[in-house]
PDB file of C-alpha atoms in Angstrom:
ATOM      1  CA  ASP T   2     -13.256 -14.828 -16.193  1.00 66.00           C
ATOM      2  CA  ALA T   3     -12.506 -15.970 -12.634  1.00 80.00           C
ATOM      3  CA  GLY T   4     -11.082 -12.598 -11.674  1.00 94.00           C
ATOM      4  CA  VAL T   5      -7.823 -12.090  -9.799  1.00 97.00           C
ATOM      5  CA  ILE T   6      -6.966 -15.211  -7.851  1.00 97.00           C
ATOM      6  CA  GLN T   7      -4.858 -15.120  -4.706  1.00 98.00           C
ATOM      7  CA  SER T   8      -3.586 -17.944  -2.548  1.00 97.00           C
ATOM      8  CA  PRO T   9      -3.586 -18.812   0.217  1.00 98.00           C
ATOM      9  CA  ARG T  10      -6.613 -16.994   1.687  1.00 97.00           C
ATOM     10  CA  HIS T  11      -5.187 -17.255   5.182  1.00 98.00           C
ATOM     11  CA  GLU T  12      -1.627 -17.832   6.373  1.00 98.00           C
ATOM     12  CA  VAL T  13      -0.450 -18.173   9.946  1.00 98.00           C
ATOM     13  CA  THR T  14       3.272 -18.479  10.425  1.00 97.00           C
ATOM     14  CA  GLU T  15       5.885 -18.105  13.100  1.00 97.00           C
ATOM     15  CA  MET T  16       8.246 -15.194  13.257  1.00 97.00           C
ATOM     16  CA  GLY T  17      11.355 -15.844  11.215  1.00 97.00           C
ATOM     17  CA  GLN T  18       9.697 -18.136   8.705  1.00 98.00           C
ATOM     18  CA  GLU T  19       9.507 -17.497   4.983  1.00 97.00           C
ATOM     19  CA  VAL T  20       6.096 -16.642   3.561  1.00 98.00           C
ATOM     20  CA  THR T  21       5.118 -16.719  -0.110  1.00 98.00           C
ATOM     21  CA  LEU T  22       1.905 -15.172  -1.370  1.00 98.00           C
ATOM     22  CA  ARG T  23       0.660 -15.945  -4.854  1.00 98.00           C
ATOM     23  CA  CYS T  24      -1.407 -14.118  -7.438  1.00 98.00           C
ATOM     24  CA  LYS T  25      -2.897 -14.907 -10.828  1.00 98.00           C
ATOM     25  CA  PRO T  26      -4.051 -11.743 -12.616  1.00 97.00           C
ATOM     26  CA  ILE T  27      -6.865 -11.468 -15.123  1.00 96.00           C
ATOM     27  CA  SER T  28      -5.758 -12.697 -18.516  1.00 95.00           C
ATOM     28  CA  GLY T  29      -4.794  -9.831 -20.790  1.00 93.00           C
ATOM     29  CA  HIS T  30      -4.208  -7.324 -18.010  1.00 94.00           C
ATOM     30  CA  ASP T  31      -0.811  -5.699 -18.429  1.00 93.00           C
ATOM     31  CA  TYR T  32      -0.509  -4.219 -14.928  1.00 94.00           C
ATOM     32  CA  LEU T  33      -0.227  -6.040 -11.621  1.00 96.00           C
ATOM     33  CA  PHE T  34      -0.170  -4.391  -8.210  1.00 96.00           C
ATOM     34  CA  TRP T  35       0.566  -5.645  -4.700  1.00 98.00           C
ATOM     35  CA  TYR T  36      -1.072  -3.720  -1.845  1.00 97.00           C
ATOM     36  CA  ARG T  37      -1.065  -4.210   1.918  1.00 98.00           C
ATOM     37  CA  GLN T  38      -4.032  -3.237   4.111  1.00 97.00           C
ATOM     38  CA  THR T  39      -3.944  -2.555   7.841  1.00 96.00           C
ATOM     39  CA  MET T  40      -6.323  -0.713  10.138  1.00 92.00           C
ATOM     40  CA  MET T  41      -3.690   1.877  10.970  1.00 92.00           C
ATOM     41  CA  ARG T  42      -2.395   2.665   7.494  1.00 93.00           C
ATOM     42  CA  GLY T  43      -5.157   1.564   5.155  1.00 94.00           C
ATOM     43  CA  LEU T  44      -4.217   0.326   1.681  1.00 96.00           C
ATOM     44  CA  GLU T  45      -0.577   0.884   0.770  1.00 95.00           C
ATOM     45  CA  LEU T  46       1.039   0.142  -2.561  1.00 95.00           C
ATOM     46  CA  LEU T  47       4.033  -2.154  -2.228  1.00 97.00           C
ATOM     47  CA  ILE T  48       5.095  -2.741  -5.835  1.00 97.00           C
ATOM     48  CA  TYR T  49       3.679  -2.837  -9.326  1.00 95.00           C
ATOM     49  CA  PHE T  50       4.576  -4.508 -12.606  1.00 96.00           C
ATOM     50  CA  ASN T  51       3.912  -3.580 -16.201  1.00 94.00           C
ATOM     51  CA  ASN T  52       4.253  -6.397 -18.734  1.00 95.00           C
ATOM     52  CA  ASN T  53       5.978  -8.514 -16.062  1.00 96.00           C
ATOM     53  CA  VAL T  54       8.625  -5.850 -15.369  1.00 96.00           C
ATOM     54  CA  PRO T  55       8.789  -4.229 -11.902  1.00 96.00           C
ATOM     55  CA  ILE T  56       8.198  -0.500 -12.347  1.00 94.00           C
ATOM     56  CA  ASP T  57       8.056   0.909  -8.839  1.00 92.00           C
ATOM     57  CA  ASP T  58       9.013  -0.951  -5.680  1.00 93.00           C
ATOM     58  CA  SER T  59       9.433   2.106  -3.476  1.00 91.00           C
ATOM     59  CA  GLY T  60       6.605   0.911  -1.260  1.00 92.00           C
ATOM     60  CA  MET T  61       8.320  -2.325  -0.300  1.00 95.00           C
ATOM     61  CA  PRO T  62       8.996  -1.855   3.406  1.00 88.00           C
ATOM     62  CA  GLU T  63      12.460  -3.380   3.560  1.00 85.00           C
ATOM     63  CA  ASP T  64      14.769  -5.942   2.055  1.00 91.00           C
ATOM     64  CA  ARG T  65      12.832  -8.745   3.682  1.00 96.00           C
ATOM     65  CA  PHE T  66      10.168  -8.223   1.020  1.00 97.00           C
ATOM     66  CA  SER T  67      10.606  -9.297  -2.575  1.00 97.00           C
ATOM     67  CA  ALA T  68       8.251  -9.747  -5.504  1.00 98.00           C
ATOM     68  CA  LYS T  69       8.544 -11.494  -8.838  1.00 97.00           C
ATOM     69  CA  MET T  70       6.455 -11.878 -11.958  1.00 98.00           C
ATOM     70  CA  PRO T  71       8.016 -14.656 -14.036  1.00 97.00           C
ATOM     71  CA  ASN T  72       5.219 -14.573 -16.613  1.00 95.00           C
ATOM     72  CA  ALA T  73       2.004 -12.757 -17.436  1.00 95.00           C
ATOM     73  CA  SER T  74      -0.164 -15.114 -15.426  1.00 95.00           C
ATOM     74  CA  PHE T  75       1.683 -15.406 -12.116  1.00 97.00           C
ATOM     75  CA  SER T  76       3.267 -13.256  -9.439  1.00 98.00           C
ATOM     76  CA  THR T  77       4.648 -13.899  -5.973  1.00 98.00           C
ATOM     77  CA  LEU T  78       5.307 -11.731  -2.942  1.00 98.00           C
ATOM     78  CA  LYS T  79       7.818 -13.217  -0.544  1.00 98.00           C
ATOM     79  CA  ILE T  80       8.664 -12.179   3.002  1.00 97.00           C
ATOM     80  CA  GLN T  81      11.829 -13.631   4.488  1.00 97.00           C
ATOM     81  CA  PRO T  82      12.169 -13.600   7.436  1.00 96.00           C
ATOM     82  CA  SER T  83       8.650 -12.691   8.539  1.00 97.00           C
ATOM     83  CA  GLU T  84       7.969 -10.503  11.588  1.00 97.00           C
ATOM     84  CA  PRO T  85       4.781  -9.890  13.632  1.00 97.00           C
ATOM     85  CA  ARG T  86       4.506  -6.360  12.205  1.00 96.00           C
ATOM     86  CA  ASP T  87       4.050  -7.892   8.752  1.00 97.00           C
ATOM     87  CA  SER T  88       0.614  -9.136   9.848  1.00 98.00           C
ATOM     88  CA  ALA T  89      -1.906  -7.602   7.443  1.00 98.00           C
ATOM     89  CA  VAL T  90      -4.146  -8.397   4.490  1.00 98.00           C
ATOM     90  CA  TYR T  91      -2.181  -8.484   1.246  1.00 98.00           C
ATOM     91  CA  PHE T  92      -4.061  -7.750  -1.952  1.00 98.00           C
ATOM     92  CA  CYS T  93      -3.101  -8.320  -5.530  1.00 98.00           C
ATOM     93  CA  ALA T  94      -4.853  -6.307  -8.244  1.00 97.00           C
ATOM     94  CA  SER T  95      -4.608  -6.167 -12.010  1.00 96.00           C
ATOM     95  CA  SER T  96      -5.528  -3.566 -14.589  1.00 93.00           C
ATOM     96  CA  LEU T  97      -5.914  -3.608 -18.351  1.00 90.00           C
ATOM     97  CA  ASP T  98      -3.782  -0.557 -19.073  1.00 82.00           C
ATOM     98  CA  GLY T  99      -3.290   1.180 -15.730  1.00 73.00           C
ATOM     99  CA  ASN T 100      -5.687   3.991 -16.521  1.00 72.00           C
ATOM    100  CA  TYR T 101      -8.881   2.460 -15.262  1.00 72.00           C
ATOM    101  CA  GLY T 102     -10.124   0.857 -12.096  1.00 78.00           C
ATOM    102  CA  TYR T 103      -8.192  -2.067 -10.810  1.00 91.00           C
ATOM    103  CA  THR T 104      -9.718  -5.483 -10.184  1.00 94.00           C
ATOM    104  CA  PHE T 105      -8.682  -6.766  -6.789  1.00 97.00           C
ATOM    105  CA  GLY T 106      -8.323 -10.304  -5.576  1.00 97.00           C
ATOM    106  CA  SER T 107      -9.880 -11.478  -2.324  1.00 97.00           C
ATOM    107  CA  GLY T 108      -6.631 -11.018  -0.439  1.00 98.00           C
ATOM    108  CA  THR T 109      -4.385 -13.112   1.784  1.00 98.00           C
ATOM    109  CA  ARG T 110      -4.732 -12.537   5.520  1.00 98.00           C
ATOM    110  CA  LEU T 111      -1.258 -13.018   6.988  1.00 98.00           C
ATOM    111  CA  THR T 112      -0.725 -13.498  10.699  1.00 98.00           C
ATOM    112  CA  VAL T 113       2.833 -13.738  12.008  1.00 98.00           C
ATOM    113  CA  VAL T 114       3.047 -14.962  15.595  1.00 97.00           C
TER     114      VAL T 114
ATOM    115  CA  GLU Q  19       3.124  14.188  -0.971  1.00 80.00           C
ATOM    116  CA  ASP Q  20      -0.300  13.146  -2.216  1.00 85.00           C
ATOM    117  CA  GLN Q  21      -2.905  12.927   0.511  1.00 90.00           C
ATOM    118  CA  VAL Q  22      -6.419  11.507   0.570  1.00 96.00           C
ATOM    119  CA  THR Q  23      -8.639  12.029   3.614  1.00 97.00           C
ATOM    120  CA  GLN Q  24     -12.052  10.455   4.025  1.00 97.00           C
ATOM    121  CA  SER Q  25     -14.743  11.470   6.476  1.00 97.00           C
ATOM    122  CA  PRO Q  26     -16.454  10.390   8.533  1.00 97.00           C
ATOM    123  CA  GLU Q  27     -14.503   7.284   9.550  1.00 97.00           C
ATOM    124  CA  ALA Q  28     -17.767   5.521  10.314  1.00 98.00           C
ATOM    125  CA  LEU Q  29     -21.401   6.311   9.600  1.00 98.00           C
ATOM    126  CA  ARG Q  30     -24.527   4.655  10.858  1.00 98.00           C
ATOM    127  CA  LEU Q  31     -27.794   5.264   8.982  1.00 98.00           C
ATOM    128  CA  GLN Q  32     -31.332   4.021   9.171  1.00 98.00           C
ATOM    129  CA  GLU Q  33     -32.716   2.408   6.048  1.00 97.00           C
ATOM    130  CA  GLY Q  34     -33.958   5.175   3.776  1.00 97.00           C
ATOM    131  CA  GLU Q  35     -31.921   7.902   5.484  1.00 97.00           C
ATOM    132  CA  SER Q  36     -29.859   9.610   2.765  1.00 98.00           C
ATOM    133  CA  SER Q  37     -26.380  10.959   3.455  1.00 98.00           C
ATOM    134  CA  SER Q  38     -23.005  11.766   1.892  1.00 98.00           C
ATOM    135  CA  LEU Q  39     -19.456  10.549   2.340  1.00 98.00           C
ATOM    136  CA  ASN Q  40     -16.568  12.931   1.792  1.00 98.00           C
ATOM    137  CA  CYS Q  41     -13.169  12.431   0.182  1.00 98.00           C
ATOM    138  CA  SER Q  42     -10.808  15.410   0.208  1.00 97.00           C
ATOM    139  CA  TYR Q  43      -7.512  15.271  -1.629  1.00 96.00           C
ATOM    140  CA  THR Q  44      -4.265  17.175  -1.988  1.00 94.00           C
ATOM    141  CA  VAL Q  45      -2.352  16.115  -5.069  1.00 89.00           C
ATOM    142  CA  SER Q  46       0.068  17.619  -7.525  1.00 85.00           C
ATOM    143  CA  GLY Q  47      -2.165  17.012 -10.527  1.00 88.00           C
ATOM    144  CA  LEU Q  48      -5.286  14.885 -10.507  1.00 90.00           C
ATOM    145  CA  ARG Q  49      -5.643  12.370 -13.290  1.00 90.00           C
ATOM    146  CA  GLY Q  50      -8.649  10.576 -11.857  1.00 92.00           C
ATOM    147  CA  LEU Q  51     -10.548   9.934  -8.640  1.00 95.00           C
ATOM    148  CA  PHE Q  52     -11.845   6.443  -7.956  1.00 95.00           C
ATOM    149  CA  TRP Q  53     -14.493   5.101  -5.593  1.00 97.00           C
ATOM    150  CA  TYR Q  54     -14.452   1.500  -4.393  1.00 97.00           C
ATOM    151  CA  ARG Q  55     -16.697  -0.557  -2.155  1.00 98.00           C
ATOM    152  CA  GLN Q  56     -15.186  -3.161   0.167  1.00 98.00           C
ATOM    153  CA  ASP Q  57     -17.182  -5.852   1.948  1.00 97.00           C
ATOM    154  CA  PRO Q  58     -15.710  -7.665   4.959  1.00 95.00           C
ATOM    155  CA  GLY Q  59     -13.224 -10.349   3.953  1.00 93.00           C
ATOM    156  CA  LYS Q  60     -13.185  -9.262   0.313  1.00 95.00           C
ATOM    157  CA  GLY Q  61     -11.130  -7.101  -1.952  1.00 96.00           C
ATOM    158  CA  PRO Q  62     -12.249  -3.610  -2.983  1.00 97.00           C
ATOM    159  CA  GLU Q  63     -14.767  -3.531  -5.827  1.00 96.00           C
ATOM    160  CA  PHE Q  64     -14.624  -0.725  -8.375  1.00 94.00           C
ATOM    161  CA  LEU Q  65     -17.586   1.681  -8.449  1.00 95.00           C
ATOM    162  CA  PHE Q  66     -16.732   4.911 -10.300  1.00 92.00           C
ATOM    163  CA  THR Q  67     -14.014   7.001 -11.853  1.00 93.00           C
ATOM    164  CA  LEU Q  68     -14.284  10.798 -12.075  1.00 95.00           C
ATOM    165  CA  TYR Q  69     -11.853  12.812 -14.156  1.00 92.00           C
ATOM    166  CA  SER Q  70     -12.794  16.483 -13.996  1.00 92.00           C
ATOM    167  CA  ALA Q  71     -14.459  18.971 -11.658  1.00 93.00           C
ATOM    168  CA  GLY Q  72     -18.196  19.032 -12.148  1.00 94.00           C
ATOM    169  CA  GLU Q  73     -18.386  15.455 -13.332  1.00 95.00           C
ATOM    170  CA  GLU Q  74     -21.022  13.160 -11.825  1.00 97.00           C
ATOM    171  CA  LYS Q  75     -21.561   9.412 -12.049  1.00 96.00           C
ATOM    172  CA  GLU Q  76     -24.529   7.382 -10.808  1.00 97.00           C
ATOM    173  CA  LYS Q  77     -25.161   3.735 -10.049  1.00 94.00           C
ATOM    174  CA  GLU Q  78     -28.390   2.654  -8.399  1.00 95.00           C
ATOM    175  CA  ARG Q  79     -28.579   4.545  -5.065  1.00 97.00           C
ATOM    176  CA  LEU Q  80     -25.067   5.964  -5.354  1.00 98.00           C
ATOM    177  CA  LYS Q  81     -23.968   9.196  -6.968  1.00 98.00           C
ATOM    178  CA  ALA Q  82     -20.393  10.444  -7.020  1.00 98.00           C
ATOM    179  CA  THR Q  83     -19.453  14.060  -7.622  1.00 98.00           C
ATOM    180  CA  LEU Q  84     -16.113  15.822  -7.983  1.00 97.00           C
ATOM    181  CA  THR Q  85     -14.795  19.324  -7.274  1.00 94.00           C
ATOM    182  CA  LYS Q  86     -11.234  20.612  -7.442  1.00 92.00           C
ATOM    183  CA  LYS Q  87     -10.576  19.655  -3.823  1.00 94.00           C
ATOM    184  CA  GLU Q  88     -12.996  16.906  -2.889  1.00 97.00           C
ATOM    185  CA  SER Q  89     -15.422  14.251  -3.965  1.00 98.00           C
ATOM    186  CA  PHE Q  90     -18.715  13.232  -2.447  1.00 98.00           C
ATOM    187  CA  LEU Q  91     -20.442   9.887  -2.564  1.00 98.00           C
ATOM    188  CA  HIS Q  92     -24.149  10.514  -2.069  1.00 98.00           C
ATOM    189  CA  ILE Q  93     -26.262   7.598  -0.924  1.00 98.00           C
ATOM    190  CA  THR Q  94     -29.979   8.031  -1.525  1.00 98.00           C
ATOM    191  CA  ALA Q  95     -32.477   5.959   0.479  1.00 97.00           C
ATOM    192  CA  PRO Q  96     -29.857   3.374   1.483  1.00 97.00           C
ATOM    193  CA  LYS Q  97     -30.670  -0.256   2.139  1.00 97.00           C
ATOM    194  CA  PRO Q  98     -28.938  -2.672   4.540  1.00 97.00           C
ATOM    195  CA  GLU Q  99     -27.105  -4.239   1.600  1.00 97.00           C
ATOM    196  CA  ASP Q 100     -25.321  -0.917   1.055  1.00 98.00           C
ATOM    197  CA  SER Q 101     -23.434  -1.537   4.295  1.00 98.00           C
ATOM    198  CA  ALA Q 102     -19.725  -1.712   3.455  1.00 98.00           C
ATOM    199  CA  THR Q 103     -16.531   0.294   3.633  1.00 98.00           C
ATOM    200  CA  TYR Q 104     -16.278   2.882   0.865  1.00 98.00           C
ATOM    201  CA  LEU Q 105     -12.789   3.777  -0.284  1.00 98.00           C
ATOM    202  CA  CYS Q 106     -11.688   6.662  -2.412  1.00 97.00           C
ATOM    203  CA  ALA Q 107      -8.410   6.769  -4.310  1.00 95.00           C
ATOM    204  CA  VAL Q 108      -6.567   9.233  -6.527  1.00 93.00           C
ATOM    205  CA  GLN Q 109      -4.407   8.761  -9.567  1.00 91.00           C
ATOM    206  CA  THR Q 110      -2.087  11.627 -10.385  1.00 88.00           C
ATOM    207  CA  ASN Q 111      -0.344  12.821 -13.516  1.00 83.00           C
ATOM    208  CA  SER Q 112       2.996  12.005 -11.908  1.00 79.00           C
ATOM    209  CA  GLY Q 113       1.896   8.743 -10.314  1.00 68.00           C
ATOM    210  CA  TYR Q 114       1.759   6.803 -13.537  1.00 68.00           C
ATOM    211  CA  SER Q 115      -0.757   4.021 -13.050  1.00 78.00           C
ATOM    212  CA  THR Q 116      -0.842   3.832  -9.267  1.00 87.00           C
ATOM    213  CA  LEU Q 117      -3.679   4.667  -6.898  1.00 91.00           C
ATOM    214  CA  THR Q 118      -3.305   6.333  -3.500  1.00 92.00           C
ATOM    215  CA  PHE Q 119      -6.153   5.320  -1.201  1.00 95.00           C
ATOM    216  CA  GLY Q 120      -7.869   6.990   1.698  1.00 96.00           C
ATOM    217  CA  LYS Q 121      -8.595   4.936   4.802  1.00 96.00           C
ATOM    218  CA  GLY Q 122     -12.253   4.594   3.993  1.00 97.00           C
ATOM    219  CA  THR Q 123     -15.658   5.241   5.532  1.00 98.00           C
ATOM    220  CA  MET Q 124     -17.368   2.294   7.167  1.00 98.00           C
ATOM    221  CA  LEU Q 125     -21.108   2.545   6.467  1.00 98.00           C
ATOM    222  CA  LEU Q 126     -23.690   0.596   8.416  1.00 98.00           C
ATOM    223  CA  VAL Q 127     -27.330   0.765   7.323  1.00 98.00           C
ATOM    224  CA  SER Q 128     -29.819  -0.579   9.828  1.00 97.00           C
ATOM    225  CA  PRO Q 129     -33.258  -1.899   8.787  1.00 95.00           C
TER     226      PRO Q 129
END
Protein backbone atom coordinates (compact mmCIF):
# COMPACT_ATOMS: atom_id res chain seq x y z
CA ASP A 1 0.00 0.00 0.00
CA ALA A 2 1.33 3.46 -0.89
CA GLY A 3 0.05 4.97 2.33
CA VAL A 4 -1.87 8.23 2.57
CA ILE A 5 -1.12 10.39 -0.44
CA GLN A 6 -1.35 14.16 -0.34
CA SER A 7 -0.90 16.71 -3.09
CA PRO A 8 0.63 19.10 -3.69
CA ARG A 9 3.64 18.80 -1.35
CA HIS A 10 4.22 22.54 -1.47
CA GLU A 11 1.88 25.38 -2.41
CA VAL A 12 2.72 29.06 -2.57
CA THR A 13 -0.16 31.37 -3.32
CA GLU A 14 -1.10 35.00 -3.05
CA MET A 15 -3.51 36.29 -0.48
CA GLY A 16 -7.07 36.12 -1.73
CA GLN A 17 -6.54 33.15 -4.00
CA GLU A 18 -8.34 29.84 -3.69
CA VAL A 19 -6.29 26.87 -2.53
CA THR A 20 -7.28 23.21 -2.82
CA LEU A 21 -5.43 20.48 -0.98
CA ARG A 22 -5.99 16.85 -1.90
CA CYS A 23 -5.82 13.55 -0.06
CA LYS A 24 -6.12 9.89 -0.96
CA PRO A 25 -6.54 7.72 2.15
CA ILE A 26 -5.45 4.13 2.56
CA SER A 27 -7.89 1.79 0.88
CA GLY A 28 -10.31 0.28 3.37
CA HIS A 29 -9.82 2.94 6.03
CA ASP A 30 -13.19 4.29 7.14
CA TYR A 31 -11.94 7.44 8.88
CA LEU A 32 -10.23 10.45 7.36
CA PHE A 33 -8.84 13.39 9.30
CA TRP A 34 -7.50 16.81 8.29
CA TYR A 35 -5.00 18.41 10.67
CA ARG A 36 -3.04 21.66 10.54
CA GLN A 37 0.42 22.02 12.10
CA THR A 38 2.10 25.27 13.11
CA MET A 39 4.97 26.02 15.46
CA MET A 40 2.73 28.04 17.74
CA ARG A 41 -0.24 25.69 18.02
CA GLY A 42 1.12 22.29 17.09
CA LEU A 43 -1.22 19.79 15.42
CA GLU A 44 -4.86 20.85 15.39
CA LEU A 45 -7.78 18.81 14.14
CA LEU A 46 -9.79 20.65 11.50
CA ILE A 47 -12.40 18.09 10.44
CA TYR A 48 -12.92 14.37 10.21
CA PHE A 49 -15.05 12.02 8.14
CA ASN A 50 -16.44 8.58 8.80
CA ASN A 51 -17.53 6.61 5.74
CA ASN A 52 -17.32 9.81 3.67
CA VAL A 53 -19.66 11.72 6.01
CA PRO A 54 -18.33 14.77 7.91
CA ILE A 55 -18.66 14.04 11.63
CA ASP A 56 -17.01 16.97 13.37
CA ASP A 57 -15.94 20.20 11.70
CA SER A 58 -15.69 22.27 14.87
CA GLY A 59 -11.99 22.75 14.27
CA MET A 60 -12.44 24.50 10.94
CA PRO A 61 -11.24 28.02 11.66
CA GLU A 62 -13.86 29.94 9.71
CA ASP A 63 -16.16 29.85 6.73
CA ARG A 64 -13.24 30.30 4.38
CA PHE A 65 -12.39 26.65 5.00
CA SER A 66 -14.39 23.79 3.54
CA ALA A 67 -13.78 20.07 3.14
CA LYS A 68 -15.41 17.38 1.07
CA MET A 69 -15.13 13.63 0.67
CA PRO A 70 -17.04 12.67 -2.47
CA ASN A 71 -15.97 9.03 -2.26
CA ALA A 72 -13.94 6.66 -0.11
CA SER A 73 -10.71 7.32 -1.96
CA PHE A 74 -10.58 11.11 -2.18
CA SER A 75 -10.93 14.20 -0.02
CA THR A 76 -10.27 17.89 -0.52
CA LEU A 77 -9.67 20.81 1.82
CA LYS A 78 -10.36 24.17 0.24
CA ILE A 79 -9.48 27.64 1.48
CA GLN A 80 -11.19 30.55 -0.23
CA PRO A 81 -10.01 33.26 0.03
CA SER A 82 -6.62 32.41 1.50
CA GLU A 83 -4.87 34.66 4.03
CA PRO A 84 -1.23 34.79 5.25
CA ARG A 85 -2.29 33.37 8.64
CA ASP A 86 -3.38 30.19 6.87
CA SER A 87 0.30 29.40 6.20
CA ALA A 88 0.99 26.03 7.82
CA VAL A 89 1.55 22.36 7.06
CA TYR A 90 -1.73 20.57 6.41
CA PHE A 91 -1.85 16.85 7.09
CA CYS A 92 -4.36 14.26 6.06
CA ALA A 93 -4.56 11.01 8.03
CA SER A 94 -6.67 7.89 7.78
CA SER A 95 -7.60 5.17 10.23
CA LEU A 96 -9.15 1.73 9.89
CA ASP A 97 -11.82 2.16 12.54
CA GLY A 98 -10.85 5.26 14.51
CA ASN A 99 -9.66 3.33 17.53
CA TYR A 100 -6.07 2.80 16.56
CA GLY A 101 -3.17 4.92 15.44
CA TYR A 102 -3.69 7.05 12.42
CA THR A 103 -1.52 6.85 9.31
CA PHE A 104 -0.50 10.32 8.22
CA GLY A 105 0.38 11.59 4.80
CA SER A 106 3.52 13.61 4.15
CA GLY A 107 1.62 16.88 4.35
CA THR A 108 1.16 19.97 2.19
CA ARG A 109 3.23 23.00 3.15
CA LEU A 110 1.09 26.04 2.35
CA THR A 111 2.57 29.51 2.15
CA VAL A 112 0.24 32.45 1.56
CA VAL A 113 2.05 35.66 0.66
CA GLU B 1 -11.04 21.06 27.86
CA ASP B 2 -8.58 18.26 27.18
CA GLN B 3 -4.97 19.29 27.56
CA VAL B 4 -1.72 17.57 26.64
CA THR B 5 1.61 19.06 27.73
CA GLN B 6 4.97 17.70 26.68
CA SER B 7 8.32 18.43 28.27
CA PRO B 8 10.98 19.34 27.62
CA GLU B 9 10.34 21.25 24.39
CA ALA B 10 13.78 20.27 23.16
CA LEU B 11 16.39 17.79 24.36
CA ARG B 12 19.95 17.31 23.26
CA LEU B 13 21.69 14.03 24.12
CA GLN B 14 24.99 12.41 23.38
CA GLU B 15 24.87 9.03 21.69
CA GLY B 16 24.34 6.41 24.37
CA GLU B 17 23.02 8.88 26.95
CA SER B 18 19.63 7.57 28.10
CA SER B 19 16.80 9.91 29.03
CA SER B 20 13.01 10.27 29.23
CA LEU B 21 10.42 12.48 27.60
CA ASN B 22 7.30 13.44 29.51
CA CYS B 23 3.68 13.79 28.41
CA SER B 24 1.20 14.98 31.04
CA TYR B 25 -2.50 15.08 30.29
CA THR B 26 -5.75 16.39 31.70
CA VAL B 27 -8.74 14.73 30.11
CA SER B 28 -12.27 13.82 31.04
CA GLY B 29 -11.78 10.11 30.46
CA LEU B 30 -8.77 8.57 28.78
CA ARG B 31 -9.45 6.02 26.09
CA GLY B 32 -5.88 5.75 24.85
CA LEU B 33 -2.55 7.56 24.78
CA PHE B 34 -0.54 7.54 21.57
CA TRP B 35 3.11 8.24 20.82
CA TYR B 36 4.26 9.34 17.37
CA ARG B 37 7.63 10.15 15.85
CA GLN B 38 7.92 12.95 13.30
CA ASP B 39 10.95 13.51 11.08
CA PRO B 40 11.50 16.87 9.37
CA GLY B 41 9.32 17.30 6.30
CA LYS B 42 7.29 14.18 7.03
CA GLY B 43 4.06 13.24 8.67
CA PRO B 44 3.92 11.74 12.17
CA GLU B 45 4.63 8.01 12.32
CA PHE B 46 2.78 5.85 14.83
CA LEU B 47 4.87 4.26 17.59
CA PHE B 48 2.69 3.05 20.49
CA THR B 49 -0.73 3.07 22.04
CA LEU B 50 -1.23 2.70 25.81
CA TYR B 51 -4.67 2.11 27.27
CA SER B 52 -4.38 1.73 31.04
CA ALA B 53 -2.20 2.86 33.93
CA GLY B 54 0.72 0.54 34.45
CA GLU B 55 0.87 -0.53 30.83
CA GLU B 56 4.24 -0.55 29.06
CA LYS B 57 5.20 -0.97 25.41
CA GLU B 58 8.67 -1.38 23.92
CA LYS B 59 10.18 -1.00 20.48
CA GLU B 60 13.93 -1.21 20.00
CA ARG B 61 15.45 1.54 22.20
CA LEU B 62 12.09 3.06 23.11
CA LYS B 63 9.82 2.19 26.00
CA ALA B 64 6.55 3.95 26.75
CA THR B 65 4.86 3.86 30.13
CA LEU B 66 1.55 5.22 31.39
CA THR B 67 0.22 6.46 34.73
CA LYS B 68 -3.11 8.11 35.51
CA LYS B 69 -1.70 11.57 34.82
CA GLU B 70 1.27 11.18 32.52
CA SER B 71 3.23 9.06 30.12
CA PHE B 72 6.95 8.70 29.70
CA LEU B 73 8.91 7.76 26.62
CA HIS B 74 12.21 6.30 27.78
CA ILE B 75 15.05 6.25 25.29
CA THR B 76 17.84 3.83 26.16
CA ALA B 77 21.31 4.31 24.64
CA PRO B 78 20.00 6.54 21.83
CA LYS B 79 21.61 6.74 18.42
CA PRO B 80 21.73 9.72 16.03
CA GLU B 81 18.96 8.14 13.96
CA ASP B 82 16.63 8.54 16.95
CA SER B 83 16.74 12.29 16.39
CA ALA B 84 13.19 13.46 15.64
CA THR B 85 10.24 15.21 17.21
CA TYR B 86 8.22 12.92 19.47
CA LEU B 87 4.53 13.70 19.78
CA CYS B 88 2.06 12.39 22.28
CA ALA B 89 -1.69 12.42 21.77
CA VAL B 90 -4.77 11.42 23.75
CA GLN B 91 -8.05 9.90 22.71
CA THR B 92 -10.90 10.34 25.15
CA ASN B 93 -14.14 8.52 25.80
CA SER B 94 -16.04 11.61 24.70
CA GLY B 95 -13.78 12.46 21.78
CA TYR B 96 -14.96 9.65 19.58
CA SER B 97 -12.12 8.82 17.22
CA THR B 98 -10.13 12.04 17.40
CA LEU B 99 -6.67 12.62 18.82
CA THR B 100 -5.56 15.72 20.74
CA PHE B 101 -1.82 16.26 20.33
CA GLY B 102 0.82 17.86 22.48
CA LYS B 103 3.32 20.19 20.84
CA GLY B 104 6.08 17.64 20.92
CA THR B 105 9.64 17.23 22.15
CA MET B 106 12.39 17.80 19.63
CA LEU B 107 15.18 15.30 20.31
CA LEU B 108 18.67 15.69 18.91
CA VAL B 109 21.19 12.89 19.46
CA SER B 110 24.78 13.80 18.71
CA PRO B 111 27.40 11.17 17.77
